[in-house]
Each structure stands twice: as structure tokens, then as C-alpha cells.
């Protein structure tokens, strides 16, 4: 986990979030979980699936619906997600990140916080915002 002795700059936090998301996209979930003070990844992945792949299949009635647990069995769909805009709160302690699926912004965003611990400052999250 990345730890800073002082409150990190926004660019440093964004770099950690980009690295975290890159690991998720590559299916390297355990490594991603080690990078930040992490909330349960299963909830994050399920939310991303629901807002991207599942929403896309709901719009295309001609295709068959994916199996309920397909998102856990085959993580290749993560490769079609990308980070979009970073929106910082006015205190500089939290950021919401928009996500795209096939170049379209999806309905869920990820939220990360910068918080102090006994060891120093860390990035925690993500929360999912609908």
C-alpha cells in the first residue's frame, strides 16, 4: 500500500487510482487490493459489471442475457472499461472517478478518499456511486 508522510498531491492520488484500475483491468485483483486500503472488491466488480456489460445486454434485446455469475468466471470484460474524469471534492480529500465501457460513461462512478493513518496518508476505497 502506498503511504505518504504528508497529504499527497492530487496527481499522486490519481496515479495510484490509475495503477489500481490498471491492475483490475488486467484481472490482477489481489495486487489491486494491496495497492490501496481496500473495500471489498467483489462489490466493486459486481457494480461495474451491472453498469456496463449487463446494462449493455439489457439494451440489446436480440442478445442472450449473460449468466448471473459470468462476471466472476471470466474477467475479460474488465478490459473494456476505462477511467474518464476525475472529480475532486472541495476539501481535496476525496475524488469521484467516472468509468467508461466501450467509450460510453456508465452509471456507476468510483469514489476514493485520502485519509490519515498512524503510518501516514493512504488512499482508501473505492466506494460505488450510482
CSV table of N, CA and C in Angstrom, one decimal:
chain,number,residue,atom,x,y,z
A,1,UNK,N,0.8,-1.2,0.0
A,1,UNK,CA,0.0,0.0,0.0
A,1,UNK,C,0.9,1.2,0.0
A,2,UNK,N,0.5,2.2,-0.8
A,2,UNK,CA,1.3,3.4,-0.9
A,2,UNK,C,0.9,4.3,0.3
A,3,UNK,N,2.0,4.7,1.0
A,3,UNK,CA,1.8,5.6,2.2
A,3,UNK,C,2.7,6.8,2.1
A,4,UNK,N,2.1,8.0,2.3
A,4,UNK,CA,2.8,9.3,2.3
A,4,UNK,C,2.9,9.8,3.7
A,5,UNK,N,4.0,10.5,3.9
A,5,UNK,CA,4.2,11.2,5.2
A,5,UNK,C,3.4,12.5,5.3
A,6,UNK,N,3.1,13.1,4.2
A,6,UNK,CA,2.3,14.3,4.2
A,6,UNK,C,1.1,14.0,3.3
A,7,UNK,N,0.0,14.9,3.4
A,7,UNK,CA,-1.1,14.8,2.5
A,7,UNK,C,-0.6,14.8,1.0
A,8,UNK,N,-0.9,13.7,0.3
A,8,UNK,CA,-0.4,13.6,-1.1
A,8,UNK,C,-1.1,14.6,-2.1
A,9,UNK,N,-0.3,15.0,-3.1
A,9,UNK,CA,-0.9,15.9,-4.1
A,9,UNK,C,-1.9,15.1,-4.9
A,10,UNK,N,-2.9,15.8,-5.5
A,10,UNK,CA,-3.9,15.1,-6.3
A,10,UNK,C,-3.3,14.3,-7.4
A,11,UNK,N,-2.2,14.7,-8.1
A,11,UNK,CA,-1.6,14.0,-9.1
A,11,UNK,C,-1.1,12.6,-8.6
A,12,UNK,N,-0.6,12.6,-7.4
A,12,UNK,CA,-0.1,11.4,-6.8
A,12,UNK,C,-1.2,10.4,-6.5
A,13,UNK,N,-2.3,10.9,-6.0
A,13,UNK,CA,-3.5,10.1,-5.7
A,13,UNK,C,-4.1,9.5,-7.1
A,14,UNK,N,-4.2,10.4,-8.0
A,14,UNK,CA,-4.7,9.9,-9.4
A,14,UNK,C,-3.8,8.9,-9.9
A,15,UNK,N,-2.5,9.0,-9.7
A,15,UNK,CA,-1.6,7.9,-10.2
A,15,UNK,C,-1.8,6.6,-9.6
A,16,UNK,N,-2.1,6.6,-8.3
A,16,UNK,CA,-2.4,5.4,-7.5
A,16,UNK,C,-3.7,4.8,-8.0
A,17,UNK,N,-4.7,5.6,-8.2
A,17,UNK,CA,-6.0,5.2,-8.7
A,17,UNK,C,-5.9,4.6,-10.1
A,18,UNK,N,-5.1,5.2,-11.0
A,18,UNK,CA,-4.8,4.7,-12.3
A,18,UNK,C,-4.1,3.3,-12.3
A,19,UNK,N,-3.2,3.2,-11.4
A,19,UNK,CA,-2.5,1.9,-11.2
A,19,UNK,C,-3.4,0.9,-10.7
A,20,UNK,N,-4.2,1.2,-9.7
A,20,UNK,CA,-5.2,0.3,-9.2
A,20,UNK,C,-6.2,-0.2,-10.3
A,21,UNK,N,-6.7,0.8,-11.0
A,21,UNK,CA,-7.6,0.4,-12.1
A,21,UNK,C,-7.0,-0.4,-13.2
A,22,UNK,N,-5.7,-0.1,-13.5
A,22,UNK,CA,-5.0,-0.9,-14.5
A,22,UNK,C,-4.8,-2.4,-14.0
A,23,UNK,N,-4.6,-2.6,-12.7
A,23,UNK,CA,-4.5,-3.9,-12.2
A,23,UNK,C,-5.8,-4.6,-12.2
A,24,UNK,N,-6.9,-3.9,-11.9
A,24,UNK,CA,-8.3,-4.5,-12.0
A,24,UNK,C,-8.5,-4.9,-13.5
A,25,UNK,N,-8.2,-4.0,-14.4
A,25,UNK,CA,-8.5,-4.3,-15.8
A,25,UNK,C,-7.7,-5.6,-16.3
A,26,UNK,N,-6.5,-5.7,-15.7
A,26,UNK,CA,-5.7,-6.9,-16.1
A,26,UNK,C,-6.1,-8.2,-15.4
A,27,UNK,N,-7.1,-8.1,-14.5
A,27,UNK,CA,-7.5,-9.2,-13.7
A,27,UNK,C,-6.6,-9.6,-12.6
A,28,UNK,N,-5.8,-8.6,-12.2
A,28,UNK,CA,-4.8,-8.8,-11.1
A,28,UNK,C,-5.4,-8.3,-9.8
A,29,UNK,N,-6.5,-8.9,-9.4
A,29,UNK,CA,-7.3,-8.4,-8.3
A,29,UNK,C,-6.5,-8.4,-7.0
A,30,UNK,N,-5.8,-9.5,-6.6
A,30,UNK,CA,-5.1,-9.4,-5.3
A,30,UNK,C,-4.0,-8.3,-5.3
A,31,UNK,N,-3.4,-8.0,-6.4
A,31,UNK,CA,-2.4,-6.9,-6.4
A,31,UNK,C,-3.1,-5.6,-6.3
A,32,UNK,N,-4.3,-5.4,-6.9
A,32,UNK,CA,-5.0,-4.2,-6.8
A,32,UNK,C,-5.5,-3.9,-5.4
A,33,UNK,N,-5.9,-5.0,-4.7
A,33,UNK,CA,-6.3,-4.9,-3.3
A,33,UNK,C,-5.2,-4.4,-2.4
A,34,UNK,N,-4.0,-4.8,-2.7
A,34,UNK,CA,-2.8,-4.4,-1.9
A,34,UNK,C,-2.4,-3.0,-2.1
A,35,UNK,N,-2.8,-2.4,-3.2
A,35,UNK,CA,-2.3,-1.1,-3.5
A,35,UNK,C,-2.9,0.0,-2.7
A,36,UNK,N,-4.2,-0.2,-2.3
A,36,UNK,CA,-4.9,0.8,-1.5
A,36,UNK,C,-5.5,0.2,-0.3
A,37,UNK,N,-6.0,1.0,0.6
A,37,UNK,CA,-6.8,0.5,1.8
A,37,UNK,C,-8.1,0.2,1.2
A,38,UNK,N,-8.4,-1.1,0.9
A,38,UNK,CA,-9.4,-1.5,0.0
A,38,UNK,C,-10.7,-2.0,0.7
A,39,UNK,N,-11.8,-1.6,0.1
A,39,UNK,CA,-13.2,-2.1,0.4
A,39,UNK,C,-13.3,-3.4,-0.4
A,40,UNK,N,-14.3,-4.2,0.0
A,40,UNK,CA,-14.5,-5.5,-0.7
A,40,UNK,C,-14.6,-5.3,-2.2
A,41,UNK,N,-13.7,-6.0,-2.9
A,41,UNK,CA,-13.6,-5.9,-4.4
A,41,UNK,C,-14.7,-6.6,-5.1
A,42,UNK,N,-15.3,-7.6,-4.5
A,42,UNK,CA,-16.5,-8.3,-5.1
A,42,UNK,C,-17.6,-7.3,-5.4
A,43,UNK,N,-17.9,-6.4,-4.4
A,43,UNK,CA,-19.0,-5.4,-4.6
A,43,UNK,C,-18.6,-4.5,-5.7
A,44,UNK,N,-17.4,-4.1,-5.8
A,44,UNK,CA,-16.9,-3.1,-6.9
A,44,UNK,C,-17.1,-3.8,-8.2
A,45,UNK,N,-16.6,-5.0,-8.4
A,45,UNK,CA,-16.7,-5.7,-9.6
A,45,UNK,C,-18.1,-5.9,-10.1
A,46,UNK,N,-19.0,-6.3,-9.1
A,46,UNK,CA,-20.4,-6.6,-9.5
A,46,UNK,C,-21.0,-5.3,-9.9
A,47,UNK,N,-20.7,-4.2,-9.3
A,47,UNK,CA,-21.3,-2.9,-9.7
A,47,UNK,C,-20.8,-2.5,-11.0
A,48,UNK,N,-19.5,-2.6,-11.3
A,48,UNK,CA,-19.0,-2.3,-12.6
A,48,UNK,C,-19.7,-3.2,-13.7
A,49,UNK,N,-19.8,-4.5,-13.4
A,49,UNK,CA,-20.5,-5.4,-14.4
A,49,UNK,C,-21.9,-4.9,-14.6
A,50,UNK,N,-22.6,-4.7,-13.6
A,50,UNK,CA,-24.0,-4.3,-13.7
A,50,UNK,C,-24.2,-3.0,-14.5
A,51,UNK,N,-23.3,-2.1,-14.3
A,51,UNK,CA,-23.4,-0.8,-15.0
A,51,UNK,C,-22.9,-0.8,-16.4
A,52,UNK,N,-22.1,-1.8,-16.8
A,52,UNK,CA,-21.5,-1.9,-18.1
A,52,UNK,C,-22.0,-3.0,-18.9
A,53,UNK,N,-21.6,-4.2,-18.7
A,53,UNK,CA,-21.9,-5.3,-19.6
A,53,UNK,C,-23.4,-5.7,-19.5
A,54,UNK,N,-23.9,-5.8,-18.2
A,54,UNK,CA,-25.3,-6.2,-18.0
A,54,UNK,C,-26.2,-5.1,-18.6
A,55,UNK,N,-25.9,-3.8,-18.4
A,55,UNK,CA,-26.7,-2.7,-18.9
A,55,UNK,C,-26.7,-2.8,-20.5
A,56,UNK,N,-25.5,-3.1,-21.0
A,56,UNK,CA,-25.4,-3.2,-22.5
A,56,UNK,C,-26.2,-4.3,-23.1
A,57,UNK,N,-26.3,-5.4,-22.4
A,57,UNK,CA,-27.1,-6.5,-22.9
A,57,UNK,C,-28.6,-6.3,-22.7
A,58,UNK,N,-28.9,-5.5,-21.7
A,58,UNK,CA,-30.4,-5.2,-21.5
A,58,UNK,C,-30.9,-4.3,-22.6
A,59,UNK,N,-30.0,-3.5,-23.2
A,59,UNK,CA,-30.4,-2.6,-24.3
A,59,UNK,C,-30.5,-3.4,-25.6
A,60,UNK,N,-29.8,-4.5,-25.7
A,60,UNK,CA,-29.8,-5.3,-26.9
A,60,UNK,C,-30.6,-6.5,-26.7
A,61,UNK,N,-31.9,-6.4,-27.0
A,61,UNK,CA,-32.8,-7.5,-26.7
A,61,UNK,C,-32.5,-8.7,-27.6
A,62,UNK,N,-31.8,-8.6,-28.6
A,62,UNK,CA,-31.6,-9.7,-29.5
A,62,UNK,C,-30.5,-10.7,-28.9
A,63,UNK,N,-29.7,-10.1,-28.0
A,63,UNK,CA,-28.6,-11.0,-27.5
A,63,UNK,C,-29.2,-11.7,-26.2
A,64,UNK,N,-28.6,-12.8,-25.9
A,64,UNK,CA,-29.0,-13.6,-24.7
A,64,UNK,C,-28.4,-12.9,-23.5
A,65,UNK,N,-29.0,-13.0,-22.4
A,65,UNK,CA,-28.6,-12.4,-21.2
A,65,UNK,C,-27.4,-13.2,-20.6
A,66,UNK,N,-26.3,-12.6,-20.1
A,66,UNK,CA,-25.2,-13.3,-19.6
A,66,UNK,C,-25.6,-14.1,-18.3
A,67,UNK,N,-24.9,-15.1,-18.0
A,67,UNK,CA,-25.2,-15.9,-16.8
A,67,UNK,C,-25.0,-15.0,-15.6
A,68,UNK,N,-25.7,-15.2,-14.5
A,68,UNK,CA,-25.7,-14.4,-13.3
A,68,UNK,C,-24.2,-14.3,-12.7
A,69,UNK,N,-23.5,-15.3,-12.8
A,69,UNK,CA,-22.1,-15.3,-12.2
A,69,UNK,C,-21.0,-15.2,-13.3
A,70,UNK,N,-21.4,-14.9,-14.5
A,70,UNK,CA,-20.4,-14.8,-15.6
A,70,UNK,C,-19.3,-13.7,-15.3
A,71,UNK,N,-19.7,-12.7,-14.6
A,71,UNK,CA,-18.7,-11.6,-14.3
A,71,UNK,C,-17.6,-12.1,-13.4
A,72,UNK,N,-17.9,-13.1,-12.6
A,72,UNK,CA,-16.8,-13.7,-11.7
A,72,UNK,C,-16.0,-14.7,-12.4
A,73,UNK,N,-16.6,-15.4,-13.4
A,73,UNK,CA,-15.9,-16.5,-14.0
A,73,UNK,C,-14.9,-16.1,-15.1
A,74,UNK,N,-15.3,-15.0,-15.8
A,74,UNK,CA,-14.5,-14.5,-16.9
A,74,UNK,C,-14.3,-13.0,-16.8
A,75,UNK,N,-13.2,-12.6,-16.4
A,75,UNK,CA,-12.9,-11.1,-16.1
A,75,UNK,C,-12.5,-10.3,-17.3
A,76,UNK,N,-12.6,-10.9,-18.5
A,76,UNK,CA,-12.1,-10.3,-19.7
A,76,UNK,C,-12.9,-9.0,-20.0
A,77,UNK,N,-14.1,-8.9,-19.5
A,77,UNK,CA,-14.9,-7.7,-19.7
A,77,UNK,C,-14.3,-6.4,-19.1
A,78,UNK,N,-13.5,-6.7,-18.0
A,78,UNK,CA,-12.8,-5.5,-17.4
A,78,UNK,C,-11.9,-4.8,-18.3
A,79,UNK,N,-11.4,-5.4,-19.3
A,79,UNK,CA,-10.5,-4.8,-20.3
A,79,UNK,C,-11.2,-3.8,-21.2
A,80,UNK,N,-12.5,-3.8,-21.2
A,80,UNK,CA,-13.3,-2.8,-21.9
A,80,UNK,C,-13.7,-1.6,-21.1
A,81,UNK,N,-13.3,-1.5,-19.9
A,81,UNK,CA,-13.5,-0.4,-19.0
A,81,UNK,C,-12.3,0.6,-19.0
A,82,UNK,N,-12.6,1.9,-18.9
A,82,UNK,CA,-11.5,2.9,-18.8
A,82,UNK,C,-11.9,3.9,-17.8
A,83,UNK,N,-10.9,4.6,-17.3
A,83,UNK,CA,-11.2,5.8,-16.5
A,83,UNK,C,-11.5,7.0,-17.3
A,84,UNK,N,-12.4,7.8,-16.8
A,84,UNK,CA,-12.8,9.0,-17.5
A,84,UNK,C,-12.4,10.2,-16.6
A,85,UNK,N,-13.3,11.0,-16.3
A,85,UNK,CA,-13.0,12.2,-15.5
A,85,UNK,C,-12.8,11.9,-14.0
A,86,UNK,N,-11.8,12.7,-13.4
A,86,UNK,CA,-11.6,12.7,-12.0
A,86,UNK,C,-12.2,14.0,-11.5
A,87,UNK,N,-13.1,13.8,-10.5
A,87,UNK,CA,-13.8,15.0,-9.9
A,87,UNK,C,-13.4,15.1,-8.4
A,88,UNK,N,-12.6,16.0,-8.1
A,88,UNK,CA,-12.2,16.2,-6.7
A,88,UNK,C,-13.2,17.0,-5.9
A,89,UNK,N,-13.4,16.6,-4.6
A,89,UNK,CA,-14.2,17.4,-3.7
A,89,UNK,C,-13.5,18.6,-3.3
A,90,UNK,N,-14.2,19.6,-2.7
A,90,UNK,CA,-13.6,20.9,-2.4
A,90,UNK,C,-12.5,20.8,-1.3
A,91,UNK,N,-12.5,19.8,-0.5
A,91,UNK,CA,-11.5,19.6,0.5
A,91,UNK,C,-10.2,19.0,0.0
A,92,UNK,N,-10.3,18.4,-1.1
A,92,UNK,CA,-9.1,17.7,-1.6
A,92,UNK,C,-8.9,16.3,-1.0
A,93,UNK,N,-9.9,15.8,-0.2
A,93,UNK,CA,-9.7,14.6,0.4
A,93,UNK,C,-10.4,13.4,-0.2
A,94,UNK,N,-11.2,13.7,-1.2
A,94,UNK,CA,-11.9,12.6,-1.9
A,94,UNK,C,-12.1,13.0,-3.4
A,95,UNK,N,-12.1,11.9,-4.2
A,95,UNK,CA,-12.3,12.0,-5.7
A,95,UNK,C,-13.2,11.0,-6.2
A,96,UNK,N,-14.1,11.4,-7.1
A,96,UNK,CA,-15.0,10.5,-7.8
A,96,UNK,C,-14.4,10.3,-9.2
A,97,UNK,N,-14.5,9.1,-9.7
A,97,UNK,CA,-13.9,8.8,-11.0
A,97,UNK,C,-15.0,8.2,-11.8
A,98,UNK,N,-15.2,8.8,-13.0
A,98,UNK,CA,-16.2,8.3,-13.9
A,98,UNK,C,-15.5,7.1,-14.7
A,99,UNK,N,-16.3,6.1,-15.1
A,99,UNK,CA,-15.8,5.0,-15.8
A,99,UNK,C,-16.6,4.9,-17.1
A,100,UNK,N,-15.8,4.5,-18.1
A,100,UNK,CA,-16.5,4.2,-19.4
A,100,UNK,C,-16.4,2.7,-19.8
A,101,UNK,N,-17.4,2.3,-20.5
A,101,UNK,CA,-17.5,1.0,-21.1
A,101,UNK,C,-17.7,1.2,-22.6
A,102,UNK,N,-16.8,0.7,-23.4
A,102,UNK,CA,-16.9,0.9,-24.8
A,102,UNK,C,-17.1,2.3,-25.2
A,103,UNK,N,-16.3,3.2,-24.5
A,103,UNK,CA,-16.2,4.6,-24.8
A,103,UNK,C,-17.5,5.4,-24.3
A,104,UNK,N,-18.4,4.8,-23.6
A,104,UNK,CA,-19.6,5.4,-23.1
A,104,UNK,C,-19.5,5.5,-21.5
A,105,UNK,N,-19.7,6.7,-20.9
A,105,UNK,CA,-19.7,6.8,-19.5
A,105,UNK,C,-20.9,5.9,-18.9
A,106,UNK,N,-20.5,5.1,-17.9
A,106,UNK,CA,-21.5,4.2,-17.3
A,106,UNK,C,-22.1,4.9,-16.1
A,107,UNK,N,-23.2,4.3,-15.6
A,107,UNK,CA,-23.9,4.9,-14.5
A,107,UNK,C,-23.3,4.9,-13.1
A,108,UNK,N,-22.2,4.1,-13.0
A,108,UNK,CA,-21.6,4.0,-11.7
A,108,UNK,C,-20.2,4.7,-11.7
A,109,UNK,N,-19.9,5.4,-10.7
A,109,UNK,CA,-18.6,6.0,-10.5
A,109,UNK,C,-17.9,5.4,-9.3
A,110,UNK,N,-16.6,5.5,-9.2
A,110,UNK,CA,-15.9,5.0,-8.1
A,110,UNK,C,-15.4,6.2,-7.2
A,111,UNK,N,-15.5,6.1,-5.9
A,111,UNK,CA,-15.0,7.1,-5.0
A,111,UNK,C,-13.9,6.6,-4.2
A,112,UNK,N,-12.8,7.5,-4.1
A,112,UNK,CA,-11.7,7.2,-3.3
A,112,UNK,C,-11.4,8.4,-2.3
A,113,UNK,N,-10.8,8.1,-1.2
A,113,UNK,CA,-10.5,9.1,-0.2
A,113,UNK,C,-9.1,9.0,0.2
A,114,UNK,N,-8.6,10.2,0.6
A,114,UNK,CA,-7.2,10.3,1.1
A,114,UNK,C,-7.4,10.5,2.6
A,115,UNK,N,-6.9,9.6,3.4
A,115,UNK,CA,-7.1,9.7,4.9
A,115,UNK,C,-5.8,9.4,5.6
A,116,UNK,N,-5.7,10.0,6.8
A,116,UNK,CA,-4.5,9.8,7.6
A,116,UNK,C,-4.7,8.5,8.4
A,117,UNK,N,-3.5,7.8,8.6
A,117,UNK,CA,-3.4,6.6,9.5
A,117,UNK,C,-2.3,6.9,10.4
A,118,UNK,N,-2.0,5.9,11.3
A,118,UNK,CA,-0.8,6.0,12.2
A,118,UNK,C,0.4,6.0,11.4
A,119,UNK,N,0.4,5.3,10.2
A,119,UNK,CA,1.7,5.2,9.4
A,119,UNK,C,1.9,6.4,8.5
A,120,UNK,N,0.8,7.1,8.2
A,120,UNK,CA,0.9,8.2,7.2
A,120,UNK,C,-0.4,8.3,6.4
A,121,UNK,N,-0.4,8.9,5.3
A,121,UNK,CA,-1.6,9.1,4.5
A,121,UNK,C,-1.7,8.0,3.5
A,122,UNK,N,-3.0,7.5,3.3
A,122,UNK,CA,-3.2,6.4,2.3
A,122,UNK,C,-4.5,6.7,1.5
A,123,UNK,N,-4.6,6.0,0.4
A,123,UNK,CA,-5.8,6.1,-0.4
A,123,UNK,C,-6.7,4.9,0.0
A,124,UNK,N,-7.9,5.2,0.2
A,124,UNK,CA,-8.9,4.2,0.6
A,124,UNK,C,-10.1,4.2,-0.3
A,125,UNK,N,-10.7,3.0,-0.4
A,125,UNK,CA,-11.9,2.9,-1.3
A,125,UNK,C,-11.8,1.6,-2.1
A,126,UNK,N,-12.4,1.5,-3.2
A,126,UNK,CA,-13.4,2.5,-3.7
A,126,UNK,C,-14.8,2.2,-3.2
A,127,UNK,N,-15.5,3.3,-3.2
A,127,UNK,CA,-17.0,3.1,-3.0
A,127,UNK,C,-17.6,3.2,-4.4
A,128,UNK,N,-18.8,2.7,-4.5
A,128,UNK,CA,-19.5,2.8,-5.8
A,128,UNK,C,-20.7,3.8,-5.7
A,129,UNK,N,-20.8,4.7,-6.6
A,129,UNK,CA,-21.8,5.7,-6.6
A,129,UNK,C,-22.7,5.6,-7.9
A,130,UNK,N,-23.9,5.4,-7.7
A,130,UNK,CA,-24.9,5.3,-8.8
A,130,UNK,C,-25.6,6.6,-9.0
